[in-house]
Short mmCIF file of C-alpha atoms and ligand atoms in Angstrom, two decimals:
data_model
loop_
_atom_site.label_atom_id
_atom_site.label_comp_id
_atom_site.label_asym_id
_atom_site.label_seq_id
_atom_site.Cartn_x
_atom_site.Cartn_y
_atom_site.Cartn_z
CA MET T 1 -63.22 -13.60 38.61
CA GLY T 2 -59.44 -13.28 38.20
CA LYS T 3 -57.43 -10.36 39.54
CA HIS T 4 -55.99 -9.19 36.21
CA ILE T 5 -56.84 -8.14 32.70
CA LEU T 6 -54.17 -8.71 30.07
CA ALA T 7 -53.76 -5.82 27.64
CA LEU T 8 -52.20 -6.64 24.28
CA ASP T 9 -50.93 -3.46 22.60
CA GLN T 10 -49.82 -4.10 19.05
CA GLY T 11 -48.07 -0.89 17.92
CA THR T 12 -46.13 0.05 14.80
CA THR T 13 -42.70 -0.55 16.28
CA SER T 14 -43.43 -3.07 19.01
CA THR T 15 -45.92 -5.47 20.54
CA ARG T 16 -46.51 -5.30 24.28
CA ALA T 17 -48.46 -7.33 26.78
CA LEU T 18 -49.05 -6.28 30.35
CA LEU T 19 -51.28 -6.96 33.29
CA VAL T 20 -53.67 -4.46 34.81
CA ASN T 21 -55.20 -4.92 38.25
CA LYS T 22 -58.38 -3.46 39.69
CA ALA T 23 -56.57 -0.32 40.86
CA GLY T 24 -55.39 0.32 37.28
CA GLU T 25 -51.81 -0.60 38.18
CA ILE T 26 -49.61 -2.17 35.53
CA SER T 27 -47.23 -5.07 36.02
CA HIS T 28 -45.28 -7.69 34.07
CA LEU T 29 -44.85 -5.72 30.89
CA SER T 30 -43.32 -7.77 28.11
CA ARG T 31 -42.27 -6.19 24.83
CA GLU T 32 -40.99 -7.35 21.45
CA GLU T 33 -39.65 -5.04 18.74
CA LEU T 34 -40.81 -5.43 15.16
CA VAL T 35 -38.77 -5.07 11.99
CA LEU T 36 -40.43 -2.85 9.39
CA GLN T 37 -39.73 -3.26 5.69
CA TYR T 38 -38.94 -0.21 3.50
CA GLU T 39 -38.62 -1.93 0.14
CA HIS T 40 -39.31 1.17 -1.99
CA PRO T 41 -39.14 4.88 -1.11
CA GLY T 42 -42.31 5.81 0.78
CA TRP T 43 -43.40 2.20 1.32
CA VAL T 44 -43.70 0.77 4.83
CA GLU T 45 -44.65 -2.88 5.29
CA VAL T 46 -44.48 -5.51 7.99
CA ASP T 47 -44.64 -9.31 8.03
CA ALA T 48 -48.09 -10.10 9.52
CA GLU T 49 -46.85 -13.53 10.64
CA ALA T 50 -44.09 -11.83 12.62
CA VAL T 51 -46.70 -9.56 14.21
CA TRP T 52 -48.71 -12.64 15.19
CA ARG T 53 -45.64 -14.43 16.60
CA SER T 54 -44.72 -11.36 18.62
CA ALA T 55 -48.22 -11.32 20.13
CA VAL T 56 -47.92 -14.96 21.20
CA ASN T 57 -44.43 -14.37 22.59
CA VAL T 58 -45.36 -11.37 24.72
CA ILE T 59 -48.50 -13.02 26.11
CA GLU T 60 -46.52 -16.16 26.97
CA GLU T 61 -43.77 -14.10 28.56
CA THR T 62 -46.25 -12.10 30.65
CA LEU T 63 -47.89 -15.30 31.89
CA ARG T 64 -44.50 -16.85 32.63
CA SER T 65 -43.08 -13.88 34.50
CA SER T 66 -46.24 -13.30 36.54
CA GLY T 67 -46.71 -16.99 37.33
CA LEU T 68 -50.36 -16.67 36.28
CA THR T 69 -52.18 -19.22 34.15
CA ALA T 70 -54.55 -18.45 31.29
CA ASP T 71 -57.64 -19.40 33.26
CA THR T 72 -56.80 -16.96 36.06
CA LEU T 73 -57.03 -13.99 33.70
CA SER T 74 -60.39 -12.25 33.56
CA ALA T 75 -60.01 -11.20 29.92
CA ILE T 76 -57.75 -9.93 27.16
CA GLY T 77 -58.21 -6.46 25.70
CA ILE T 78 -56.61 -5.88 22.30
CA THR T 79 -55.49 -2.49 21.07
CA ASN T 80 -53.64 -1.98 17.84
CA GLN T 81 -51.94 0.28 15.34
CA ARG T 82 -54.82 1.26 13.11
CA GLU T 83 -55.34 1.19 9.29
CA THR T 84 -52.51 -1.31 8.69
CA ALA T 85 -54.06 -3.85 6.33
CA VAL T 86 -53.65 -7.62 6.26
CA VAL T 87 -55.15 -9.94 3.63
CA TRP T 88 -54.98 -13.64 4.34
CA ASP T 89 -56.16 -16.99 3.03
CA ARG T 90 -59.25 -18.16 4.91
CA ALA T 91 -58.27 -21.83 4.60
CA THR T 92 -54.59 -21.70 5.53
CA GLY T 93 -54.51 -18.56 7.70
CA LYS T 94 -51.46 -17.34 5.73
CA PRO T 95 -51.16 -13.69 4.65
CA ILE T 96 -50.98 -13.30 0.87
CA ARG T 97 -48.21 -10.68 1.17
CA PRO T 98 -46.71 -8.35 3.79
CA ALA T 99 -49.19 -6.14 5.60
CA ILE T 100 -49.22 -2.55 4.34
CA VAL T 101 -48.52 -0.27 7.30
CA TRP T 102 -50.56 2.89 7.94
CA GLN T 103 -47.52 5.09 7.15
CA SER T 104 -47.05 3.60 3.69
CA ARG T 105 -47.56 5.81 0.65
CA GLN T 106 -47.82 3.07 -1.97
CA THR T 107 -51.42 3.85 -2.83
CA ALA T 108 -50.87 7.58 -3.53
CA GLU T 109 -51.57 7.08 -7.23
CA LEU T 110 -54.81 5.24 -6.58
CA CYS T 111 -55.93 8.02 -4.22
CA ASP T 112 -55.15 10.63 -6.89
CA GLU T 113 -57.13 8.63 -9.46
CA LEU T 114 -60.17 8.57 -7.17
CA LYS T 115 -59.79 12.27 -6.38
CA ARG T 116 -59.54 13.21 -10.05
CA ALA T 117 -62.75 11.27 -10.66
CA GLY T 118 -64.42 13.49 -8.05
CA HIS T 119 -65.08 10.81 -5.41
CA GLU T 120 -63.48 12.48 -2.39
CA PRO T 121 -66.64 14.23 -1.09
CA LEU T 122 -68.48 10.89 -0.95
CA PHE T 123 -65.69 9.22 1.04
CA ARG T 124 -65.39 12.26 3.30
CA GLU T 125 -69.10 12.45 4.02
CA LYS T 126 -69.62 8.77 4.76
CA THR T 127 -66.39 7.84 6.50
CA GLY T 128 -65.21 11.14 8.05
CA LEU T 129 -61.81 10.49 6.39
CA LEU T 130 -60.01 11.73 3.27
CA LEU T 131 -58.64 10.07 0.18
CA ASP T 132 -55.14 9.57 1.54
CA PRO T 133 -52.95 6.44 1.39
CA TYR T 134 -53.06 6.40 5.21
CA PHE T 135 -56.37 4.53 5.37
CA SER T 136 -56.93 0.81 4.78
CA GLY T 137 -59.33 0.89 1.80
CA THR T 138 -56.86 1.74 -0.93
CA LYS T 139 -54.29 -0.60 0.65
CA ILE T 140 -56.69 -3.55 0.24
CA ALA T 141 -57.47 -2.51 -3.34
CA TRP T 142 -53.72 -2.27 -4.05
CA MET T 143 -53.09 -5.79 -2.70
CA LEU T 144 -55.90 -7.22 -4.80
CA ARG T 145 -54.54 -5.48 -7.91
CA HIS T 146 -50.89 -6.38 -7.31
CA THR T 147 -51.10 -10.00 -6.16
CA GLU T 148 -51.71 -12.56 -8.87
CA GLY T 149 -55.14 -14.18 -8.68
CA ALA T 150 -56.07 -12.27 -5.52
CA ALA T 151 -59.04 -10.35 -6.95
CA ASN T 152 -60.75 -13.58 -8.09
CA ARG T 153 -59.96 -15.41 -4.89
CA ALA T 154 -61.36 -12.53 -2.86
CA ALA T 155 -64.54 -12.51 -4.95
CA ASN T 156 -64.90 -16.27 -4.26
CA GLY T 157 -64.66 -15.72 -0.52
CA GLU T 158 -61.23 -17.37 -0.23
CA LEU T 159 -59.46 -14.26 1.15
CA LEU T 160 -60.17 -12.28 4.27
CA PHE T 161 -59.22 -8.71 5.15
CA GLY T 162 -58.55 -7.36 8.58
CA THR T 163 -56.84 -4.53 10.37
CA ILE T 164 -54.33 -5.85 12.92
CA ASP T 165 -57.03 -6.40 15.57
CA SER T 166 -59.04 -8.63 13.23
CA TRP T 167 -55.96 -10.56 12.21
CA LEU T 168 -54.99 -11.18 15.84
CA VAL T 169 -58.52 -12.20 16.90
CA TRP T 170 -58.68 -14.61 13.96
CA LYS T 171 -55.37 -16.19 14.93
CA LEU T 172 -56.07 -16.17 18.68
CA THR T 173 -59.41 -17.93 18.21
CA GLY T 174 -57.87 -20.56 15.93
CA GLY T 175 -59.52 -19.14 12.80
CA LYS T 176 -63.03 -19.15 14.25
CA VAL T 177 -63.87 -15.48 14.67
CA HIS T 178 -63.61 -12.80 11.98
CA VAL T 179 -64.59 -9.50 13.60
CA THR T 180 -63.42 -5.97 14.11
CA ASP T 181 -64.78 -3.15 16.25
CA ALA T 182 -66.33 0.17 15.27
CA THR T 183 -63.16 2.19 16.03
CA ASN T 184 -61.03 0.12 13.68
CA ALA T 185 -63.77 -0.05 11.05
CA SER T 186 -63.95 3.75 11.14
CA ARG T 187 -60.36 3.92 9.83
CA THR T 188 -60.83 1.75 6.75
CA LEU T 189 -62.44 4.25 4.33
CA LEU T 190 -65.17 1.61 3.80
CA TYR T 191 -67.37 2.12 6.85
CA ASP T 192 -70.24 4.60 7.01
CA ILE T 193 -69.75 6.08 10.48
CA HIS T 194 -73.25 7.59 10.57
CA GLU T 195 -75.24 4.58 9.30
CA ARG T 196 -72.75 2.23 10.98
CA ARG T 197 -72.32 -0.29 8.20
CA TRP T 198 -69.88 -1.23 5.44
CA ASP T 199 -70.83 0.93 2.50
CA GLU T 200 -71.56 -0.85 -0.79
CA SER T 201 -70.91 2.23 -2.95
CA LEU T 202 -67.43 2.76 -1.47
CA LEU T 203 -66.63 -0.95 -1.76
CA ALA T 204 -67.65 -0.84 -5.42
CA LEU T 205 -65.43 2.20 -6.12
CA LEU T 206 -62.44 0.35 -4.69
CA GLY T 207 -63.34 -3.07 -6.14
CA ILE T 208 -63.39 -4.75 -2.72
CA PRO T 209 -65.78 -7.70 -2.27
CA ARG T 210 -67.98 -7.45 0.84
CA LEU T 211 -67.22 -11.14 1.54
CA MET T 212 -63.68 -10.26 2.66
CA LEU T 213 -64.73 -7.95 5.44
CA PRO T 214 -65.08 -8.76 9.13
CA GLU T 215 -68.26 -8.30 11.12
CA VAL T 216 -68.24 -4.98 12.97
CA ARG T 217 -68.95 -5.28 16.69
CA SER T 218 -68.89 -2.96 19.68
CA THR T 219 -65.60 -1.94 21.33
CA SER T 220 -66.30 -3.74 24.61
CA GLU T 221 -67.83 -7.23 24.51
CA VAL T 222 -66.71 -10.86 24.45
CA TYR T 223 -65.99 -11.81 20.82
CA GLY T 224 -64.69 -15.30 21.56
CA VAL T 225 -62.01 -17.09 23.56
CA THR T 226 -58.38 -17.86 22.82
CA ASP T 227 -57.75 -21.31 21.38
CA ALA T 228 -57.08 -23.63 24.33
CA GLY T 229 -53.93 -24.96 22.63
CA LEU T 230 -52.21 -21.56 22.67
CA PHE T 231 -51.81 -20.54 26.30
CA GLY T 232 -52.98 -23.66 28.13
CA GLY T 233 -56.53 -22.42 28.70
CA GLU T 234 -59.23 -20.25 27.17
CA ILE T 235 -59.12 -16.50 27.79
CA PRO T 236 -62.12 -14.33 26.81
CA ILE T 237 -61.24 -11.62 24.29
CA ALA T 238 -63.36 -8.77 25.60
CA ALA T 239 -62.21 -5.55 23.90
CA VAL T 240 -60.91 -4.54 20.50
CA VAL T 241 -60.02 -0.89 20.05
CA GLY T 242 -57.77 1.23 17.83
CA ASP T 243 -54.79 2.43 19.85
CA GLN T 244 -55.53 6.15 19.68
CA GLN T 245 -59.10 5.65 20.80
CA ALA T 246 -57.83 3.35 23.56
CA ALA T 247 -55.52 6.12 24.76
CA LEU T 248 -58.45 8.58 24.77
CA PHE T 249 -60.42 6.14 26.92
CA GLY T 250 -57.41 5.29 29.12
CA GLN T 251 -56.72 9.00 29.75
CA GLY T 252 -60.28 9.33 31.01
CA CYS T 253 -61.35 11.72 28.20
CA HIS T 254 -64.91 10.45 28.36
CA ARG T 255 -66.68 13.81 28.09
CA PRO T 256 -67.11 16.15 25.12
CA GLY T 257 -64.26 18.66 24.84
CA GLU T 258 -61.67 16.44 26.59
CA ALA T 259 -58.57 15.68 24.54
CA LYS T 260 -55.30 13.77 24.59
CA ASN T 261 -52.20 13.71 22.44
CA THR T 262 -50.09 10.57 22.02
CA TYR T 263 -46.41 10.89 21.06
CA GLY T 264 -45.48 7.51 19.62
CA THR T 265 -44.28 6.68 16.10
CA GLY T 266 -46.68 9.40 14.96
CA CYS T 267 -48.57 11.96 17.05
CA PHE T 268 -52.32 11.67 17.34
CA MET T 269 -54.57 14.17 19.06
CA LEU T 270 -58.15 13.12 19.68
CA MET T 271 -60.93 15.23 21.16
CA ASN T 272 -64.11 13.62 22.41
CA THR T 273 -67.17 15.19 20.70
CA GLY T 274 -69.80 12.99 22.37
CA GLU T 275 -72.65 11.60 20.30
CA GLU T 276 -72.14 14.23 17.61
CA ALA T 277 -70.01 13.34 14.57
CA LYS T 278 -68.55 16.81 13.90
CA ALA T 279 -67.36 17.48 10.35
CA SER T 280 -64.06 19.34 10.02
CA ALA T 281 -63.27 22.28 7.79
CA HIS T 282 -59.55 22.17 8.69
CA GLY T 283 -58.30 18.73 7.73
CA LEU T 284 -59.22 16.87 10.90
CA LEU T 285 -60.78 13.45 10.72
CA THR T 286 -64.15 12.53 12.16
CA THR T 287 -63.84 9.16 13.76
CA ILE T 288 -65.56 6.77 16.13
CA ALA T 289 -64.21 7.12 19.68
CA TRP T 290 -65.88 3.90 20.83
CA GLN T 291 -69.08 1.95 20.64
CA LEU T 292 -70.36 0.74 24.00
CA GLU T 293 -73.30 -1.62 23.55
CA ASP T 294 -75.28 0.14 20.83
CA ARG T 295 -74.17 3.68 21.65
CA VAL T 296 -71.50 5.32 19.52
CA GLU T 297 -69.45 8.33 20.61
CA TYR T 298 -67.28 10.27 18.20
CA ALA T 299 -64.00 12.14 18.17
CA LEU T 300 -62.18 14.70 16.06
CA GLU T 301 -58.66 13.57 15.27
CA GLY T 302 -55.49 15.23 14.05
CA SER T 303 -53.00 12.71 12.66
CA VAL T 304 -49.30 13.50 12.41
CA PHE T 305 -47.45 10.74 10.57
CA VAL T 306 -43.94 11.30 11.86
CA GLY T 307 -43.45 11.98 15.56
CA GLY T 308 -41.15 9.75 17.60
CA SER T 309 -40.04 8.10 14.36
CA ALA T 310 -38.14 11.34 13.58
CA ILE T 311 -36.08 10.63 16.71
CA GLN T 312 -35.54 7.08 15.47
CA TRP T 313 -34.28 8.60 12.23
CA LEU T 314 -31.72 10.66 14.17
CA ARG T 315 -30.66 7.46 15.92
CA ASP T 316 -30.79 4.86 13.14
CA GLY T 317 -30.68 6.94 9.94
CA LEU T 318 -28.14 9.63 10.88
CA GLY T 319 -26.48 7.82 13.79
CA ILE T 320 -26.21 11.02 15.86
CA LEU T 321 -27.94 9.45 18.87
CA THR T 322 -27.45 6.05 20.43
CA THR T 323 -30.76 6.14 22.28
CA ALA T 324 -33.94 8.18 21.80
CA ALA T 325 -33.68 9.30 25.45
CA GLU T 326 -30.32 10.99 24.77
CA SER T 327 -32.12 13.56 22.63
CA GLU T 328 -33.23 15.45 25.73
CA ALA T 329 -29.75 16.18 27.10
CA LEU T 330 -28.50 17.14 23.63
CA ALA T 331 -31.42 19.52 23.05
CA LEU T 332 -30.74 21.18 26.39
CA GLN T 333 -27.09 21.84 25.47
CA VAL T 334 -28.26 24.78 23.37
CA ASP T 335 -30.61 27.67 24.23
CA SER T 336 -32.57 27.43 21.01
CA SER T 337 -32.50 25.66 17.70
CA ASP T 338 -30.88 28.88 16.37
CA GLY T 339 -33.30 29.23 13.48
CA VAL T 340 -33.08 25.60 12.36
CA TYR T 341 -36.38 23.92 11.45
CA VAL T 342 -36.81 20.23 10.61
CA VAL T 343 -39.98 19.36 8.71
CA PRO T 344 -40.12 15.55 9.06
CA ALA T 345 -42.46 14.92 6.13
CA PHE T 346 -40.76 11.56 5.42
CA VAL T 347 -44.04 10.01 4.33
CA GLY T 348 -45.90 13.18 3.35
CA LEU T 349 -47.93 15.35 5.68
CA GLY T 350 -51.17 14.51 7.47
CA THR T 351 -53.35 17.02 9.36
CA PRO T 352 -53.89 19.77 8.32
CA HIS T 353 -52.06 19.57 4.96
CA TRP T 354 -52.82 16.05 3.67
CA ASP T 355 -50.03 16.12 1.13
CA SER T 356 -48.75 12.65 0.33
CA GLU T 357 -46.03 13.93 -2.03
CA ALA T 358 -44.27 16.32 0.39
CA ARG T 359 -40.95 15.05 1.77
CA GLY T 360 -38.72 15.92 4.70
CA SER T 361 -36.66 19.13 4.72
CA VAL T 362 -34.25 21.00 6.98
CA PHE T 363 -34.10 24.80 6.91
CA GLY T 364 -31.94 27.51 8.42
CA LEU T 365 -28.58 25.69 8.57
CA THR T 366 -25.46 27.80 9.14
CA ARG T 367 -21.79 26.93 9.63
CA GLY T 368 -22.52 27.19 13.34
CA THR T 369 -25.23 24.50 13.35
CA THR T 370 -24.34 21.56 15.58
CA LYS T 371 -25.95 18.22 16.13
CA ALA T 372 -27.51 19.65 19.29
CA HIS T 373 -29.39 22.21 17.17
CA LEU T 374 -30.51 19.51 14.75
CA VAL T 375 -31.72 17.24 17.56
CA ARG T 376 -33.49 20.12 19.27
CA ALA T 377 -35.16 21.20 16.01
CA THR T 378 -36.30 17.62 15.39
CA LEU T 379 -37.87 17.39 18.85
CA GLU T 380 -39.46 20.79 18.34
CA SER T 381 -41.03 19.56 15.11
CA LEU T 382 -43.28 17.23 17.14
CA ALA T 383 -44.49 20.23 19.12
CA TYR T 384 -44.99 22.44 16.04
CA GLN T 385 -46.98 19.75 14.25
CA THR T 386 -49.12 19.36 17.38
CA ARG T 387 -49.76 23.11 17.41
CA ASP T 388 -50.98 22.90 13.78
CA VAL T 389 -53.41 20.20 14.90
CA LEU T 390 -54.60 22.03 18.01
CA THR T 391 -55.30 25.18 16.00
CA ALA T 392 -57.50 23.14 13.64
CA MET T 393 -59.14 21.37 16.57
CA GLU T 394 -60.11 24.60 18.31
CA GLU T 395 -61.45 26.12 15.12
CA ASP T 396 -63.55 23.06 14.27
CA SER T 397 -64.88 22.31 17.72
CA GLY T 398 -65.37 25.92 18.81
CA MET T 399 -63.82 24.87 22.15
CA ARG T 400 -60.66 26.26 23.76
CA LEU T 401 -58.46 23.70 25.35
CA THR T 402 -56.90 24.56 28.72
CA THR T 403 -55.33 21.19 29.54
CA LEU T 404 -53.98 18.43 27.34
CA GLY T 405 -53.37 14.87 28.58
CA VAL T 406 -50.31 13.26 26.99
CA ASP T 407 -48.90 9.77 26.62
CA GLY T 408 -46.69 7.65 24.34
CA GLY T 409 -42.97 6.86 24.30
CA ALA T 410 -41.72 10.42 23.72
CA VAL T 411 -43.51 12.05 26.70
CA MET T 412 -40.63 10.98 28.93
CA ASN T 413 -38.74 13.78 27.24
CA GLY T 414 -39.13 16.70 29.67
CA PHE T 415 -37.66 19.21 27.20
CA LEU T 416 -40.27 18.25 24.61
CA MET T 417 -43.15 18.48 27.09
CA GLN T 418 -42.09 21.92 28.36
CA PHE T 419 -41.55 23.23 24.83
CA GLN T 420 -44.95 21.83 23.86
CA SER T 421 -46.69 23.56 26.74
CA ASP T 422 -44.88 26.83 25.93
CA LEU T 423 -45.81 26.64 22.27
CA LEU T 424 -49.49 25.84 22.87
CA GLY T 425 -49.98 28.09 25.86
CA VAL T 426 -51.78 25.14 27.46
CA SER T 427 -51.06 23.06 30.60
CA ILE T 428 -49.89 19.55 29.87
CA THR T 429 -50.64 16.72 32.27
CA ARG T 430 -48.47 13.62 32.16
CA PRO T 431 -50.15 10.69 33.92
CA VAL T 432 -48.36 8.39 36.36
CA GLN T 433 -49.36 5.51 34.16
CA GLN T 434 -48.08 6.44 30.70
CA GLU T 435 -49.35 3.26 29.09
CA SER T 436 -52.73 4.94 28.46
CA THR T 437 -53.31 2.86 25.35
CA ALA T 438 -52.95 -0.45 27.17
CA LEU T 439 -54.98 0.89 30.09
CA GLY T 440 -57.80 1.92 27.75
CA ALA T 441 -57.93 -1.57 26.24
CA ALA T 442 -57.84 -3.17 29.69
CA TYR T 443 -60.62 -0.89 30.98
CA LEU T 444 -62.82 -1.64 27.96
CA ALA T 445 -62.27 -5.39 28.37
CA GLY T 446 -62.81 -5.20 32.12
CA LEU T 447 -66.08 -3.31 31.67
CA ALA T 448 -67.33 -6.07 29.35
CA VAL T 449 -66.75 -8.83 31.91
CA GLY T 450 -67.77 -6.93 35.06
CA PHE T 451 -64.19 -6.49 36.35
CA TRP T 452 -64.99 -2.77 36.78
CA ARG T 453 -68.51 -1.51 37.37
CA ASP T 454 -68.75 1.48 35.07
CA ARG T 455 -66.85 4.24 33.31
CA ASP T 456 -66.80 6.53 36.32
CA GLU T 457 -64.94 3.88 38.26
CA VAL T 458 -62.13 3.63 35.69
CA ARG T 459 -62.01 7.39 35.10
CA ALA T 460 -61.36 7.89 38.80
CA LEU T 461 -58.23 5.72 38.58
CA LYS T 462 -56.22 8.34 36.65
CA GLN T 463 -53.34 10.02 38.51
CA VAL T 464 -51.25 12.89 37.21
CA GLU T 465 -47.48 12.51 37.58
CA ARG T 466 -46.43 15.99 36.43
CA THR T 467 -48.01 19.12 35.01
CA PHE T 468 -46.05 21.33 32.59
CA GLU T 469 -47.18 24.97 32.63
CA PRO T 470 -46.61 27.39 29.74
CA GLY T 471 -43.92 29.94 30.50
CA MET T 472 -42.73 31.35 27.19
CA ASP T 473 -43.17 34.98 26.27
CA GLU T 474 -46.02 35.25 23.79
CA ALA T 475 -44.09 37.29 21.21
CA LEU T 476 -41.30 34.71 21.14
CA ARG T 477 -43.76 31.84 20.89
CA GLU T 478 -45.54 33.42 17.94
CA SER T 479 -42.33 34.28 16.10
CA LEU T 480 -41.02 30.73 16.50
CA TYR T 481 -44.30 29.38 15.18
CA GLU T 482 -44.22 31.83 12.26
CA GLY T 483 -40.85 30.34 11.30
CA TRP T 484 -42.34 26.83 11.37
CA LEU T 485 -45.22 27.86 9.12
CA ARG T 486 -42.69 29.30 6.63
CA ALA T 487 -40.65 26.08 6.78
CA VAL T 488 -43.70 23.91 6.07
CA ARG T 489 -44.74 26.11 3.16
CA ALA T 490 -41.24 25.84 1.73
CA ALA T 491 -41.15 22.04 2.19
CA ILE T 492 -44.45 21.71 0.33
CA ALA T 493 -43.25 24.05 -2.43
CA PHE T 494 -40.03 22.02 -2.91
CA LYS T 495 -41.74 18.90 -4.23
CA GLY T 496 -42.00 20.35 -7.76
N1 ADP F 501 -36.94 10.13 25.60
C1 ADP F 501 -37.43 10.20 24.36
N2 ADP F 501 -37.39 11.35 23.66
C2 ADP F 501 -37.93 11.44 22.43
N3 ADP F 501 -38.52 10.40 21.79
C3 ADP F 501 -38.58 9.23 22.43
C4 ADP F 501 -38.04 9.05 23.74
N4 ADP F 501 -38.27 7.77 24.10
C5 ADP F 501 -38.92 7.17 23.08
N5 ADP F 501 -39.10 8.05 22.06
C6 ADP F 501 -39.77 7.79 20.77
O1 ADP F 501 -41.05 7.24 21.06
C7 ADP F 501 -41.42 6.27 20.07
C8 ADP F 501 -41.91 5.01 20.75
O2 ADP F 501 -43.08 5.29 21.41
P1 ADP F 501 -44.26 4.22 21.49
O3 ADP F 501 -45.38 4.90 22.20
O4 ADP F 501 -43.69 2.97 22.05
O5 ADP F 501 -44.56 4.04 19.93
P2 ADP F 501 -45.51 3.08 19.06
O6 ADP F 501 -46.68 2.70 19.94
O7 ADP F 501 -45.87 3.97 17.93
O8 ADP F 501 -44.71 1.91 18.60
C9 ADP F 501 -40.21 6.01 19.22
O9 ADP F 501 -40.44 6.56 17.94
C10 ADP F 501 -39.06 6.74 19.94
O10 ADP F 501 -38.18 7.37 19.03
O1 G3P F 502 -48.26 2.53 16.47
P1 G3P F 502 -48.72 3.79 17.06
O2 G3P F 502 -49.02 3.65 18.51
O3 G3P F 502 -47.88 4.98 16.77
O4 G3P F 502 -50.17 4.10 16.40
C1 G3P F 502 -50.37 4.17 15.05
C2 G3P F 502 -51.75 4.70 14.74
O5 G3P F 502 -52.78 3.90 15.23
C3 G3P F 502 -51.90 4.91 13.27
O6 G3P F 502 -53.13 5.47 12.96
#
């Protein structure tokens, strides 16, 4: 048995590989940025070949910098941005067009068509999701409709579909293994999360041939080994898990009622609900937390589409920041956002509104507004959106949260974390190891190959770096939040 698990974390904006040892310590992180394509307003795509190349590069770099060889690794655990859809040619392994990223709105019309025909309750009941362009199903249907000859080729078994995990496993195994896991399947809009199978009636509604779909396996098992030609030896691939579920596992939220929020490109709060798939009355998603052997556990999820990417917009779109980290000092230059609210609905709104037509808006500008106010209001928007989600979560689960575990790129921002704690009235714990997603994938892979004994062993590895306690006066907190609710209502009303 080797001394390390390699975690491959394929996110929206970057691909990372890192090593995890038995104590849950991380070393030799290698990272490659990805270029997203925004060809039309509301569309977000990425070159699946570039994603694949980035995965090879970061694994090679991690091996090189650590001096380890492939056969000294115990396993690879893969975690990935979810819903992003790839369709490729079975024979050549080439994608038929760019992958459609989870944030993309290009299937809004198709979703509306299906809603008008009254199909949403069926999708909601079987998959725990909603008819929103976010999920993979309509993205696959769109590719089949908009790529010449694709529908016929798919029906003949010449094309394969996969979320990013499937695509990477296919490539890593040299085109031998076409699988996904239950967490990723639960984000496709095609998988019955109760019966645990691809659903023929949903496939028929979307015109997707069953032949294209991967086999659905558990979240923690050996699916195959990496092609010996790639890294100079075979490495067992022993976990596949959607990144938000991986973070839930990595944060040690293994018991019902435990929750985490990840602040990456988007913000995703997941609460473990155990073996019960709880339906939501407030726009949350019911999703599979993980499948271990034959046992499935579920989660309630609130999905916020634009989180850290609003900070990237300040940096790259407006040019008022040179780095995302600078946003903290700027926000702290002012005592408040002075009545300014930024609603970053750049690609519509997810939980609890599910409005794919809404667009971003800024409210409350005066002649005295400075870039510090705008930056602060943008950071605050992550916290306000999270409060919307937590309110829904508490109403649906009937549980009151006292502590929230956090992770993701933006949690380094101390201003944001304190404001978040103030606004929720909840303690926030930031772990020492903020790569919860990669840790979750490593733990799940390690459990499959006997690197760790059981869940309790990995849960005990978590260490808290800092706790943020709520300190804001309640009247102020509620009046600030009132302003946010007004701003969101106005943003939704603006779309005409
Ligand atoms: N100090 C910071 N303050 C606010 N946002 C930050 C900070 N550092 C990084 N971010 C944001 O975090 C995001 C990157 O987080 P990460 O977890 O790597 O995302 P993903 O996995 O979605 O690619 C970016 O959108 C970036 O703008
Ligand atoms: O790329 P991330 O880490 O922001 O995650 C994206 C989510 O999985 C989308 O559902």
